[in-house]
Every structure is written in C-alpha cells, then in structure tokens.
Amino acid sequence: MAQPRQPGSAVVTDWHRCAESKDFFNRILHKKRRKRFGLLESRVMPPHVAVDTVYYKIFLSGKSGVGKTALAARLAGLNIPKMHYETTGIETTVVYWPVKLRESGRVLFFRLQLWDCGENALRRFDHLLPSCKEQVDAVLLLFSFTDRTSFDDLPNQIAKWSEPSDRVVKLVIGTKFDLFMHSDVTQREVTEFQDGRGLPVLHVGGEVSDGLGDVAPILNCLAEHLWQQDCLAATTTGHISQQETGTLNEPQ
C-alpha cells in the first residue's frame, strides 16, 4: 500500500504566511474576509501579472450529519450553518486558492468546485451519484469524531469511489475534532487507519477564524495531491498536462 506523500513536497505549505503571497491572497479576500465566488465568477489579477488557473471537481462524501455542508462553507470562508439540515440535492461551492510550487516557484490558482449531495438524496435518486462521479478529480471522505459509525463506514466510502484507473485523489477528513471529550474515535485508530490505507487523514473543528490558517492545511494538502496526480498521469501516459502547457481546461 502506498504511503501518504510527504506534506510540502510539491507545494509551499506555509506560503500564505509569506509577504510575497499577500497580493495573491488579497484577490480572494474582501475587507480581510474571504470573497464569495459564484459559478461564473473568477479572481482578478492585474494585467501585468500572469497567473494560470487550474480547475478541479471535488466531491464531499460521508454519512448524513458528519459536516459535509459545514466543511464546504469553512473551506470557502463562508458562514457555517448553525443548525444541521439534510442537503436535498446537489449543492456546489467554488473555492479559489493560490499555491506556490516548491520546485519551479510557479504560482497557480486552484479553482476547486466542491460538490455536496445529501446521503438520502443519493439513495433516492439513482442519477445523482453518476453525475457526482462524472469527471471528478478528488473526493473528500468525511467522518465525525463524535460518530463511531461514520468512521466504521470509511471502507465502504473508499470502495464506492475506487475506480479502475485509480486516478481520483482521496483524502480523509475527521470533523468535530474539537469535541474531544465526546470522541468515539481514538487517535490510535486514526493512525492505524492512515497507515493501513495509505491515505492522509486530516481534521477540522472549532470556530472559523477570519484568517487563512485554519483552512490552509486542507487546501494545500488537496492541491498538492491533485498536482502530483496530474504530473503522474502526464508521465505514465506520455501526454503533456494542462499545467505544463499553460492551457487551461474549462470549469466542471
């Protein structure tokens, strides 16, 4: 089983703290808070600054109540819903995130379109899952530290999103990590799962700050795995990737 990639091997993980990144991150901020981007909106850079944008479709998978909608809001810098509600269909959220590649020093904007679909809706309507899987680049597999069954369900989630080509990036995210007093999952179990499956396991929880530090670990990890997967695919197929040529693909 392949082991999780070493964090920071492809992207500069603390770049959001560097002075040189300020102008890029200002493009996704407004009055020190994250901008909300619609499906047809884009970040705007000065004409003299040429920065490519790469597009990816990300699906959030997990049992009802684990916090898929809350995670999408957190990653986009939006207000997290105070009350839980079952997502009735497919909801999409656009996240822009600038990344600096470690080897080349090149800066890219990652446009991540997050797809969130309620568990009951997926069971009720057969056409929703194929739509979510179509041209998907990555899946975030969620479990809650306060819900043991959601952790035990991870193997089923992994099987559901395992394709023959195995080119879908998979990250596991544990939610409600701040509620450690009520945790049904131990850190030892998480470590054993990560080592056994070869998948990165990250965690979120607590209040969302106005800064970028609470989402940077997840977004940088996701960007890194997406980039390395594209580079690997370009190498194995002998084709030149969109990032190598600077040609941008269309949004999902």
PDB file of C-alpha atoms in Angstrom:
ATOM      1  CA  MET A   1       0.000   0.000   0.000  1.00  0.00           C
ATOM      2  CA  ALA A   2       1.356   3.365  -0.986  1.00  0.00           C
ATOM      3  CA  GLN A   3       2.104   5.690   1.905  1.00  0.00           C
ATOM      4  CA  PRO A   4       0.795   9.272   2.111  1.00  0.00           C
ATOM      5  CA  ARG A   5       3.017  11.749   0.315  1.00  0.00           C
ATOM      6  CA  GLN A   6       5.291  13.856   2.488  1.00  0.00           C
ATOM      7  CA  PRO A   7       3.474  17.171   3.138  1.00  0.00           C
ATOM      8  CA  GLY A   8       5.112  20.070   1.370  1.00  0.00           C
ATOM      9  CA  SER A   9       6.988  18.006  -1.202  1.00  0.00           C
ATOM     10  CA  ALA A  10       5.216  19.742  -4.104  1.00  0.00           C
ATOM     11  CA  VAL A  11       3.752  22.981  -2.717  1.00  0.00           C
ATOM     12  CA  VAL A  12       4.995  25.507  -0.164  1.00  0.00           C
ATOM     13  CA  THR A  13       2.663  24.750   2.724  1.00  0.00           C
ATOM     14  CA  ASP A  14       3.241  27.967   4.694  1.00  0.00           C
ATOM     15  CA  TRP A  15       3.218  30.283   1.677  1.00  0.00           C
ATOM     16  CA  HIS A  16       0.086  32.078   2.920  1.00  0.00           C
ATOM     17  CA  ARG A  17       2.247  33.465   5.743  1.00  0.00           C
ATOM     18  CA  CYS A  18       4.912  34.870   3.391  1.00  0.00           C
ATOM     19  CA  ALA A  19       4.927  38.521   2.373  1.00  0.00           C
ATOM     20  CA  GLU A  20       5.278  37.657  -1.336  1.00  0.00           C
ATOM     21  CA  SER A  21       1.904  35.869  -1.258  1.00  0.00           C
ATOM     22  CA  LYS A  22      -0.044  38.873   0.027  1.00  0.00           C
ATOM     23  CA  ASP A  23      -1.074  40.215  -3.380  1.00  0.00           C
ATOM     24  CA  PHE A  24      -2.323  36.803  -4.489  1.00  0.00           C
ATOM     25  CA  PHE A  25      -4.344  36.101  -1.356  1.00  0.00           C
ATOM     26  CA  ASN A  26      -5.776  39.613  -1.433  1.00  0.00           C
ATOM     27  CA  ARG A  27      -7.530  38.535  -4.638  1.00  0.00           C
ATOM     28  CA  ILE A  28      -9.668  36.093  -2.678  1.00  0.00           C
ATOM     29  CA  LEU A  29     -10.262  38.456   0.264  1.00  0.00           C
ATOM     30  CA  HIS A  30     -12.515  41.443   0.818  1.00  0.00           C
ATOM     31  CA  LYS A  31     -12.069  43.527   3.962  1.00  0.00           C
ATOM     32  CA  LYS A  32      -9.905  40.732   5.389  1.00  0.00           C
ATOM     33  CA  ARG A  33     -12.627  38.144   4.827  1.00  0.00           C
ATOM     34  CA  ARG A  34     -12.953  35.589   2.052  1.00  0.00           C
ATOM     35  CA  LYS A  35     -14.820  36.598  -1.066  1.00  0.00           C
ATOM     36  CA  ARG A  36     -17.760  34.520  -2.156  1.00  0.00           C
ATOM     37  CA  PHE A  37     -17.383  33.345  -5.760  1.00  0.00           C
ATOM     38  CA  GLY A  38     -20.300  32.288  -7.930  1.00  0.00           C
ATOM     39  CA  LEU A  39     -20.022  29.611 -10.591  1.00  0.00           C
ATOM     40  CA  LEU A  40     -19.269  32.173 -13.303  1.00  0.00           C
ATOM     41  CA  GLU A  41     -17.060  34.476 -11.218  1.00  0.00           C
ATOM     42  CA  SER A  42     -13.285  34.458 -11.164  1.00  0.00           C
ATOM     43  CA  ARG A  43     -10.430  36.012  -9.232  1.00  0.00           C
ATOM     44  CA  VAL A  44      -8.964  39.104 -10.891  1.00  0.00           C
ATOM     45  CA  MET A  45      -5.252  39.852 -11.140  1.00  0.00           C
ATOM     46  CA  PRO A  46      -3.522  42.976 -12.505  1.00  0.00           C
ATOM     47  CA  PRO A  47      -2.876  42.802 -16.283  1.00  0.00           C
ATOM     48  CA  HIS A  48       0.897  42.609 -15.788  1.00  0.00           C
ATOM     49  CA  VAL A  49       0.633  39.542 -13.523  1.00  0.00           C
ATOM     50  CA  ALA A  50       0.147  36.321 -15.460  1.00  0.00           C
ATOM     51  CA  VAL A  51      -1.122  33.520 -13.248  1.00  0.00           C
ATOM     52  CA  ASP A  52      -2.707  30.355 -14.612  1.00  0.00           C
ATOM     53  CA  THR A  53      -5.822  28.846 -13.082  1.00  0.00           C
ATOM     54  CA  VAL A  54      -6.369  25.085 -12.889  1.00  0.00           C
ATOM     55  CA  TYR A  55      -9.851  23.644 -12.416  1.00  0.00           C
ATOM     56  CA  TYR A  56     -10.883  20.642 -10.337  1.00  0.00           C
ATOM     57  CA  LYS A  57     -14.122  18.980  -9.297  1.00  0.00           C
ATOM     58  CA  ILE A  58     -14.176  17.773  -5.688  1.00  0.00           C
ATOM     59  CA  PHE A  59     -16.887  15.628  -4.112  1.00  0.00           C
ATOM     60  CA  LEU A  60     -17.624  15.522  -0.372  1.00  0.00           C
ATOM     61  CA  SER A  61     -18.604  12.028   0.726  1.00  0.00           C
ATOM     62  CA  GLY A  62     -19.880  10.878   4.103  1.00  0.00           C
ATOM     63  CA  LYS A  63     -22.840   9.855   6.206  1.00  0.00           C
ATOM     64  CA  SER A  64     -25.577  12.336   6.979  1.00  0.00           C
ATOM     65  CA  GLY A  65     -24.650  14.706   9.799  1.00  0.00           C
ATOM     66  CA  VAL A  66     -20.857  14.391   9.614  1.00  0.00           C
ATOM     67  CA  GLY A  67     -20.490  18.004   8.460  1.00  0.00           C
ATOM     68  CA  LYS A  68     -20.107  17.987   4.669  1.00  0.00           C
ATOM     69  CA  THR A  69     -22.001  21.256   4.182  1.00  0.00           C
ATOM     70  CA  ALA A  70     -20.163  22.849   7.104  1.00  0.00           C
ATOM     71  CA  LEU A  71     -16.793  21.791   5.669  1.00  0.00           C
ATOM     72  CA  ALA A  72     -17.640  23.275   2.258  1.00  0.00           C
ATOM     73  CA  ALA A  73     -18.568  26.556   3.947  1.00  0.00           C
ATOM     74  CA  ARG A  74     -15.402  26.501   6.050  1.00  0.00           C
ATOM     75  CA  LEU A  75     -13.121  25.912   3.067  1.00  0.00           C
ATOM     76  CA  ALA A  76     -14.816  28.743   1.153  1.00  0.00           C
ATOM     77  CA  GLY A  77     -14.674  31.118   4.106  1.00  0.00           C
ATOM     78  CA  LEU A  78     -18.468  31.326   4.336  1.00  0.00           C
ATOM     79  CA  ASN A  79     -20.692  31.307   7.401  1.00  0.00           C
ATOM     80  CA  ILE A  80     -21.157  27.811   8.766  1.00  0.00           C
ATOM     81  CA  PRO A  81     -24.822  26.818   9.213  1.00  0.00           C
ATOM     82  CA  LYS A  82     -25.764  26.883  12.893  1.00  0.00           C
ATOM     83  CA  MET A  83     -28.329  24.121  12.504  1.00  0.00           C
ATOM     84  CA  HIS A  84     -27.940  20.828  10.686  1.00  0.00           C
ATOM     85  CA  TYR A  85     -30.117  20.159   7.699  1.00  0.00           C
ATOM     86  CA  GLU A  86     -30.040  17.379   5.151  1.00  0.00           C
ATOM     87  CA  THR A  87     -28.867  18.569   1.743  1.00  0.00           C
ATOM     88  CA  THR A  88     -31.852  17.880  -0.524  1.00  0.00           C
ATOM     89  CA  GLY A  89     -29.965  17.749  -3.811  1.00  0.00           C
ATOM     90  CA  ILE A  90     -26.559  18.803  -5.117  1.00  0.00           C
ATOM     91  CA  GLU A  91     -25.011  21.988  -3.784  1.00  0.00           C
ATOM     92  CA  THR A  92     -21.808  23.410  -5.262  1.00  0.00           C
ATOM     93  CA  THR A  93     -19.338  25.833  -3.716  1.00  0.00           C
ATOM     94  CA  VAL A  94     -16.422  27.483  -5.516  1.00  0.00           C
ATOM     95  CA  VAL A  95     -13.096  27.914  -3.709  1.00  0.00           C
ATOM     96  CA  TYR A  96     -10.107  29.781  -5.145  1.00  0.00           C
ATOM     97  CA  TRP A  97      -6.746  29.050  -3.537  1.00  0.00           C
ATOM     98  CA  PRO A  98      -3.315  30.325  -4.698  1.00  0.00           C
ATOM     99  CA  VAL A  99      -0.437  27.860  -4.436  1.00  0.00           C
ATOM    100  CA  LYS A 100       3.303  28.184  -4.992  1.00  0.00           C
ATOM    101  CA  LEU A 101       5.008  25.112  -6.425  1.00  0.00           C
ATOM    102  CA  ARG A 102       8.137  24.236  -4.500  1.00  0.00           C
ATOM    103  CA  GLU A 103      10.329  23.010  -7.355  1.00  0.00           C
ATOM    104  CA  SER A 104       9.638  25.654 -10.008  1.00  0.00           C
ATOM    105  CA  GLY A 105       8.492  28.558  -7.833  1.00  0.00           C
ATOM    106  CA  ARG A 106       5.491  28.944 -10.129  1.00  0.00           C
ATOM    107  CA  VAL A 107       2.240  30.307  -8.680  1.00  0.00           C
ATOM    108  CA  LEU A 108      -1.088  28.752  -9.651  1.00  0.00           C
ATOM    109  CA  PHE A 109      -4.656  29.496  -8.673  1.00  0.00           C
ATOM    110  CA  PHE A 110      -6.553  26.312  -7.872  1.00  0.00           C
ATOM    111  CA  ARG A 111     -10.270  26.600  -8.593  1.00  0.00           C
ATOM    112  CA  LEU A 112     -11.949  23.899  -6.549  1.00  0.00           C
ATOM    113  CA  GLN A 113     -15.626  23.271  -7.205  1.00  0.00           C
ATOM    114  CA  LEU A 114     -16.939  21.422  -4.163  1.00  0.00           C
ATOM    115  CA  TRP A 115     -19.918  19.128  -4.739  1.00  0.00           C
ATOM    116  CA  ASP A 116     -22.105  18.274  -1.736  1.00  0.00           C
ATOM    117  CA  CYS A 117     -25.034  15.880  -2.023  1.00  0.00           C
ATOM    118  CA  GLY A 118     -27.225  14.583   0.797  1.00  0.00           C
ATOM    119  CA  GLU A 119     -26.953  10.887   1.634  1.00  0.00           C
ATOM    120  CA  ASN A 120     -30.720  10.352   1.421  1.00  0.00           C
ATOM    121  CA  ALA A 121     -30.863  12.110  -1.941  1.00  0.00           C
ATOM    122  CA  LEU A 122     -28.141   9.828  -3.306  1.00  0.00           C
ATOM    123  CA  ARG A 123     -30.140   6.782  -2.211  1.00  0.00           C
ATOM    124  CA  ARG A 124     -33.421   8.088  -3.571  1.00  0.00           C
ATOM    125  CA  PHE A 125     -32.307   9.350  -6.973  1.00  0.00           C
ATOM    126  CA  ASP A 126     -30.139   6.969  -8.987  1.00  0.00           C
ATOM    127  CA  HIS A 127     -28.892   9.644 -11.398  1.00  0.00           C
ATOM    128  CA  LEU A 128     -27.222  11.813  -8.740  1.00  0.00           C
ATOM    129  CA  LEU A 129     -24.221   9.604  -7.945  1.00  0.00           C
ATOM    130  CA  PRO A 130     -23.198   9.173 -11.612  1.00  0.00           C
ATOM    131  CA  SER A 131     -23.442  12.959 -12.026  1.00  0.00           C
ATOM    132  CA  CYS A 132     -21.228  13.476  -8.984  1.00  0.00           C
ATOM    133  CA  LYS A 133     -18.701  10.933 -10.230  1.00  0.00           C
ATOM    134  CA  GLU A 134     -18.522  12.331 -13.754  1.00  0.00           C
ATOM    135  CA  GLN A 135     -15.090  13.898 -14.345  1.00  0.00           C
ATOM    136  CA  VAL A 136     -14.446  14.080 -10.603  1.00  0.00           C
ATOM    137  CA  ASP A 137     -10.830  14.771  -9.662  1.00  0.00           C
ATOM    138  CA  ALA A 138     -10.883  14.180  -5.914  1.00  0.00           C
ATOM    139  CA  VAL A 139     -13.151  13.001  -3.132  1.00  0.00           C
ATOM    140  CA  LEU A 140     -13.021  14.115   0.497  1.00  0.00           C
ATOM    141  CA  LEU A 141     -14.089  11.188   2.684  1.00  0.00           C
ATOM    142  CA  LEU A 142     -15.587  12.561   5.884  1.00  0.00           C
ATOM    143  CA  PHE A 143     -16.174  11.039   9.298  1.00  0.00           C
ATOM    144  CA  SER A 144     -17.079  12.628  12.609  1.00  0.00           C
ATOM    145  CA  PHE A 145     -15.023  12.062  15.745  1.00  0.00           C
ATOM    146  CA  THR A 146     -18.328  12.010  17.644  1.00  0.00           C
ATOM    147  CA  ASP A 147     -19.948   9.377  15.404  1.00  0.00           C
ATOM    148  CA  ARG A 148     -18.329   5.960  15.524  1.00  0.00           C
ATOM    149  CA  THR A 149     -20.458   4.588  12.693  1.00  0.00           C
ATOM    150  CA  SER A 150     -19.167   7.239  10.301  1.00  0.00           C
ATOM    151  CA  PHE A 151     -15.576   6.112  10.961  1.00  0.00           C
ATOM    152  CA  ASP A 152     -16.505   2.444  10.532  1.00  0.00           C
ATOM    153  CA  ASP A 153     -18.181   3.358   7.232  1.00  0.00           C
ATOM    154  CA  LEU A 154     -14.964   4.696   5.669  1.00  0.00           C
ATOM    155  CA  PRO A 155     -14.076   1.396   3.920  1.00  0.00           C
ATOM    156  CA  ASN A 156     -17.485   1.466   2.195  1.00  0.00           C
ATOM    157  CA  GLN A 157     -16.890   5.060   1.102  1.00  0.00           C
ATOM    158  CA  ILE A 158     -13.454   4.186  -0.253  1.00  0.00           C
ATOM    159  CA  ALA A 159     -14.876   1.231  -2.197  1.00  0.00           C
ATOM    160  CA  LYS A 160     -17.624   3.431  -3.656  1.00  0.00           C
ATOM    161  CA  TRP A 161     -15.069   5.904  -5.002  1.00  0.00           C
ATOM    162  CA  SER A 162     -12.394   3.455  -6.149  1.00  0.00           C
ATOM    163  CA  GLU A 163     -12.160   3.417  -9.929  1.00  0.00           C
ATOM    164  CA  PRO A 164     -10.164   1.001 -12.130  1.00  0.00           C
ATOM    165  CA  SER A 165      -7.869   3.839 -13.212  1.00  0.00           C
ATOM    166  CA  ASP A 166      -7.446   4.870  -9.541  1.00  0.00           C
ATOM    167  CA  ARG A 167      -6.818   8.468 -10.568  1.00  0.00           C
ATOM    168  CA  VAL A 168      -9.262  10.018  -8.130  1.00  0.00           C
ATOM    169  CA  VAL A 169      -7.422  11.712  -5.273  1.00  0.00           C
ATOM    170  CA  LYS A 170      -8.766  10.637  -1.874  1.00  0.00           C
ATOM    171  CA  LEU A 171      -8.331  12.489   1.416  1.00  0.00           C
ATOM    172  CA  VAL A 172      -9.932  11.559   4.724  1.00  0.00           C
ATOM    173  CA  ILE A 173     -11.132  14.364   6.979  1.00  0.00           C
ATOM    174  CA  GLY A 174     -12.323  13.960  10.545  1.00  0.00           C
ATOM    175  CA  THR A 175     -14.816  16.617  11.629  1.00  0.00           C
ATOM    176  CA  LYS A 176     -15.756  17.890  15.106  1.00  0.00           C
ATOM    177  CA  PHE A 177     -12.198  17.289  16.281  1.00  0.00           C
ATOM    178  CA  ASP A 178     -12.643  19.995  18.940  1.00  0.00           C
ATOM    179  CA  LEU A 179     -15.243  17.865  20.735  1.00  0.00           C
ATOM    180  CA  PHE A 180     -12.533  15.535  22.036  1.00  0.00           C
ATOM    181  CA  MET A 181     -14.363  14.978  25.311  1.00  0.00           C
ATOM    182  CA  HIS A 182     -17.137  13.259  23.326  1.00  0.00           C
ATOM    183  CA  SER A 183     -14.910  11.494  20.811  1.00  0.00           C
ATOM    184  CA  ASP A 184     -15.865   7.967  19.775  1.00  0.00           C
ATOM    185  CA  VAL A 185     -12.680   7.530  17.716  1.00  0.00           C
ATOM    186  CA  THR A 186      -9.183   7.375  19.217  1.00  0.00           C
ATOM    187  CA  GLN A 187      -6.056   8.879  17.708  1.00  0.00           C
ATOM    188  CA  ARG A 188      -4.513   5.415  17.664  1.00  0.00           C
ATOM    189  CA  GLU A 189      -7.342   4.130  15.470  1.00  0.00           C
ATOM    190  CA  VAL A 190      -6.910   7.066  13.117  1.00  0.00           C
ATOM    191  CA  THR A 191      -3.166   6.430  12.864  1.00  0.00           C
ATOM    192  CA  GLU A 192      -3.702   2.723  12.210  1.00  0.00           C
ATOM    193  CA  PHE A 193      -6.262   3.539   9.531  1.00  0.00           C
ATOM    194  CA  GLN A 194      -3.920   6.016   7.845  1.00  0.00           C
ATOM    195  CA  ASP A 195      -1.002   3.585   7.882  1.00  0.00           C
ATOM    196  CA  GLY A 196      -3.138   0.671   6.687  1.00  0.00           C
ATOM    197  CA  ARG A 197      -4.917   2.510   3.897  1.00  0.00           C
ATOM    198  CA  GLY A 198      -2.113   4.820   2.816  1.00  0.00           C
ATOM    199  CA  LEU A 199      -4.463   7.805   2.822  1.00  0.00           C
ATOM    200  CA  PRO A 200      -3.844  11.167   4.500  1.00  0.00           C
ATOM    201  CA  VAL A 201      -6.155  11.862   7.445  1.00  0.00           C
ATOM    202  CA  LEU A 202      -6.750  15.498   8.386  1.00  0.00           C
ATOM    203  CA  HIS A 203      -9.122  17.015  10.928  1.00  0.00           C
ATOM    204  CA  VAL A 204     -11.207  20.141  11.435  1.00  0.00           C
ATOM    205  CA  GLY A 205     -13.235  21.550  14.280  1.00  0.00           C
ATOM    206  CA  GLY A 206     -13.901  24.627  16.344  1.00  0.00           C
ATOM    207  CA  GLU A 207     -14.698  28.158  15.324  1.00  0.00           C
ATOM    208  CA  VAL A 208     -13.654  29.532  11.945  1.00  0.00           C
ATOM    209  CA  SER A 209     -11.194  32.426  12.118  1.00  0.00           C
ATOM    210  CA  ASP A 210     -11.048  35.347   9.708  1.00  0.00           C
ATOM    211  CA  GLY A 211      -7.583  34.246   8.683  1.00  0.00           C
ATOM    212  CA  LEU A 212      -6.367  31.504   6.360  1.00  0.00           C
ATOM    213  CA  GLY A 213      -4.537  29.278   8.803  1.00  0.00           C
ATOM    214  CA  ASP A 214      -7.496  27.063   9.692  1.00  0.00           C
ATOM    215  CA  VAL A 215      -8.138  26.009   6.072  1.00  0.00           C
ATOM    216  CA  ALA A 216      -4.589  26.145   4.675  1.00  0.00           C
ATOM    217  CA  PRO A 217      -3.591  22.600   5.791  1.00  0.00           C
ATOM    218  CA  ILE A 218      -6.550  21.007   3.988  1.00  0.00           C
ATOM    219  CA  LEU A 219      -6.454  23.157   0.843  1.00  0.00           C
ATOM    220  CA  ASN A 220      -2.676  22.858   0.476  1.00  0.00           C
ATOM    221  CA  CYS A 221      -2.822  19.093   1.012  1.00  0.00           C
ATOM    222  CA  LEU A 222      -5.594  18.773  -1.564  1.00  0.00           C
ATOM    223  CA  ALA A 223      -3.769  20.989  -4.061  1.00  0.00           C
ATOM    224  CA  GLU A 224      -0.570  19.017  -3.585  1.00  0.00           C
ATOM    225  CA  HIS A 225      -2.195  15.659  -4.233  1.00  0.00           C
ATOM    226  CA  LEU A 226      -4.119  16.948  -7.235  1.00  0.00           C
ATOM    227  CA  TRP A 227      -0.963  18.415  -8.764  1.00  0.00           C
ATOM    228  CA  GLN A 228       1.121  15.309  -8.161  1.00  0.00           C
ATOM    229  CA  GLN A 229      -1.652  13.097  -9.554  1.00  0.00           C
ATOM    230  CA  ASP A 230      -1.736  15.195 -12.725  1.00  0.00           C
ATOM    231  CA  CYS A 231       2.046  15.043 -13.052  1.00  0.00           C
ATOM    232  CA  LEU A 232       1.979  11.272 -12.572  1.00  0.00           C
ATOM    233  CA  ALA A 233      -0.774  10.881 -15.157  1.00  0.00           C
ATOM    234  CA  ALA A 234       1.179  13.007 -17.636  1.00  0.00           C
ATOM    235  CA  THR A 235       4.276  10.863 -17.076  1.00  0.00           C
ATOM    236  CA  THR A 236       2.559   7.489 -17.361  1.00  0.00           C
ATOM    237  CA  THR A 237       0.504   8.365 -20.436  1.00  0.00           C
ATOM    238  CA  GLY A 238       3.236  10.315 -22.180  1.00  0.00           C
ATOM    239  CA  HIS A 239       0.909  13.268 -22.640  1.00  0.00           C
ATOM    240  CA  ILE A 240       1.680  16.843 -21.672  1.00  0.00           C
ATOM    241  CA  SER A 241      -0.613  18.056 -18.911  1.00  0.00           C
ATOM    242  CA  GLN A 242      -2.632  21.260 -18.967  1.00  0.00           C
ATOM    243  CA  GLN A 243      -0.359  22.764 -16.318  1.00  0.00           C
ATOM    244  CA  GLU A 244       2.820  22.079 -18.281  1.00  0.00           C
ATOM    245  CA  THR A 245       1.488  23.813 -21.372  1.00  0.00           C
ATOM    246  CA  GLY A 246      -0.281  26.625 -19.536  1.00  0.00           C
ATOM    247  CA  THR A 247      -3.506  25.674 -21.335  1.00  0.00           C
ATOM    248  CA  LEU A 248      -6.496  25.905 -19.042  1.00  0.00           C
ATOM    249  CA  ASN A 249      -9.327  23.426 -19.020  1.00  0.00           C
ATOM    250  CA  GLU A 250     -12.902  24.573 -18.723  1.00  0.00           C
ATOM    251  CA  PRO A 251     -14.735  24.576 -15.372  1.00  0.00           C
ATOM    252  CA  GLN A 252     -16.614  21.449 -14.485  1.00  0.00           C
TER     253      GLN A 252
END
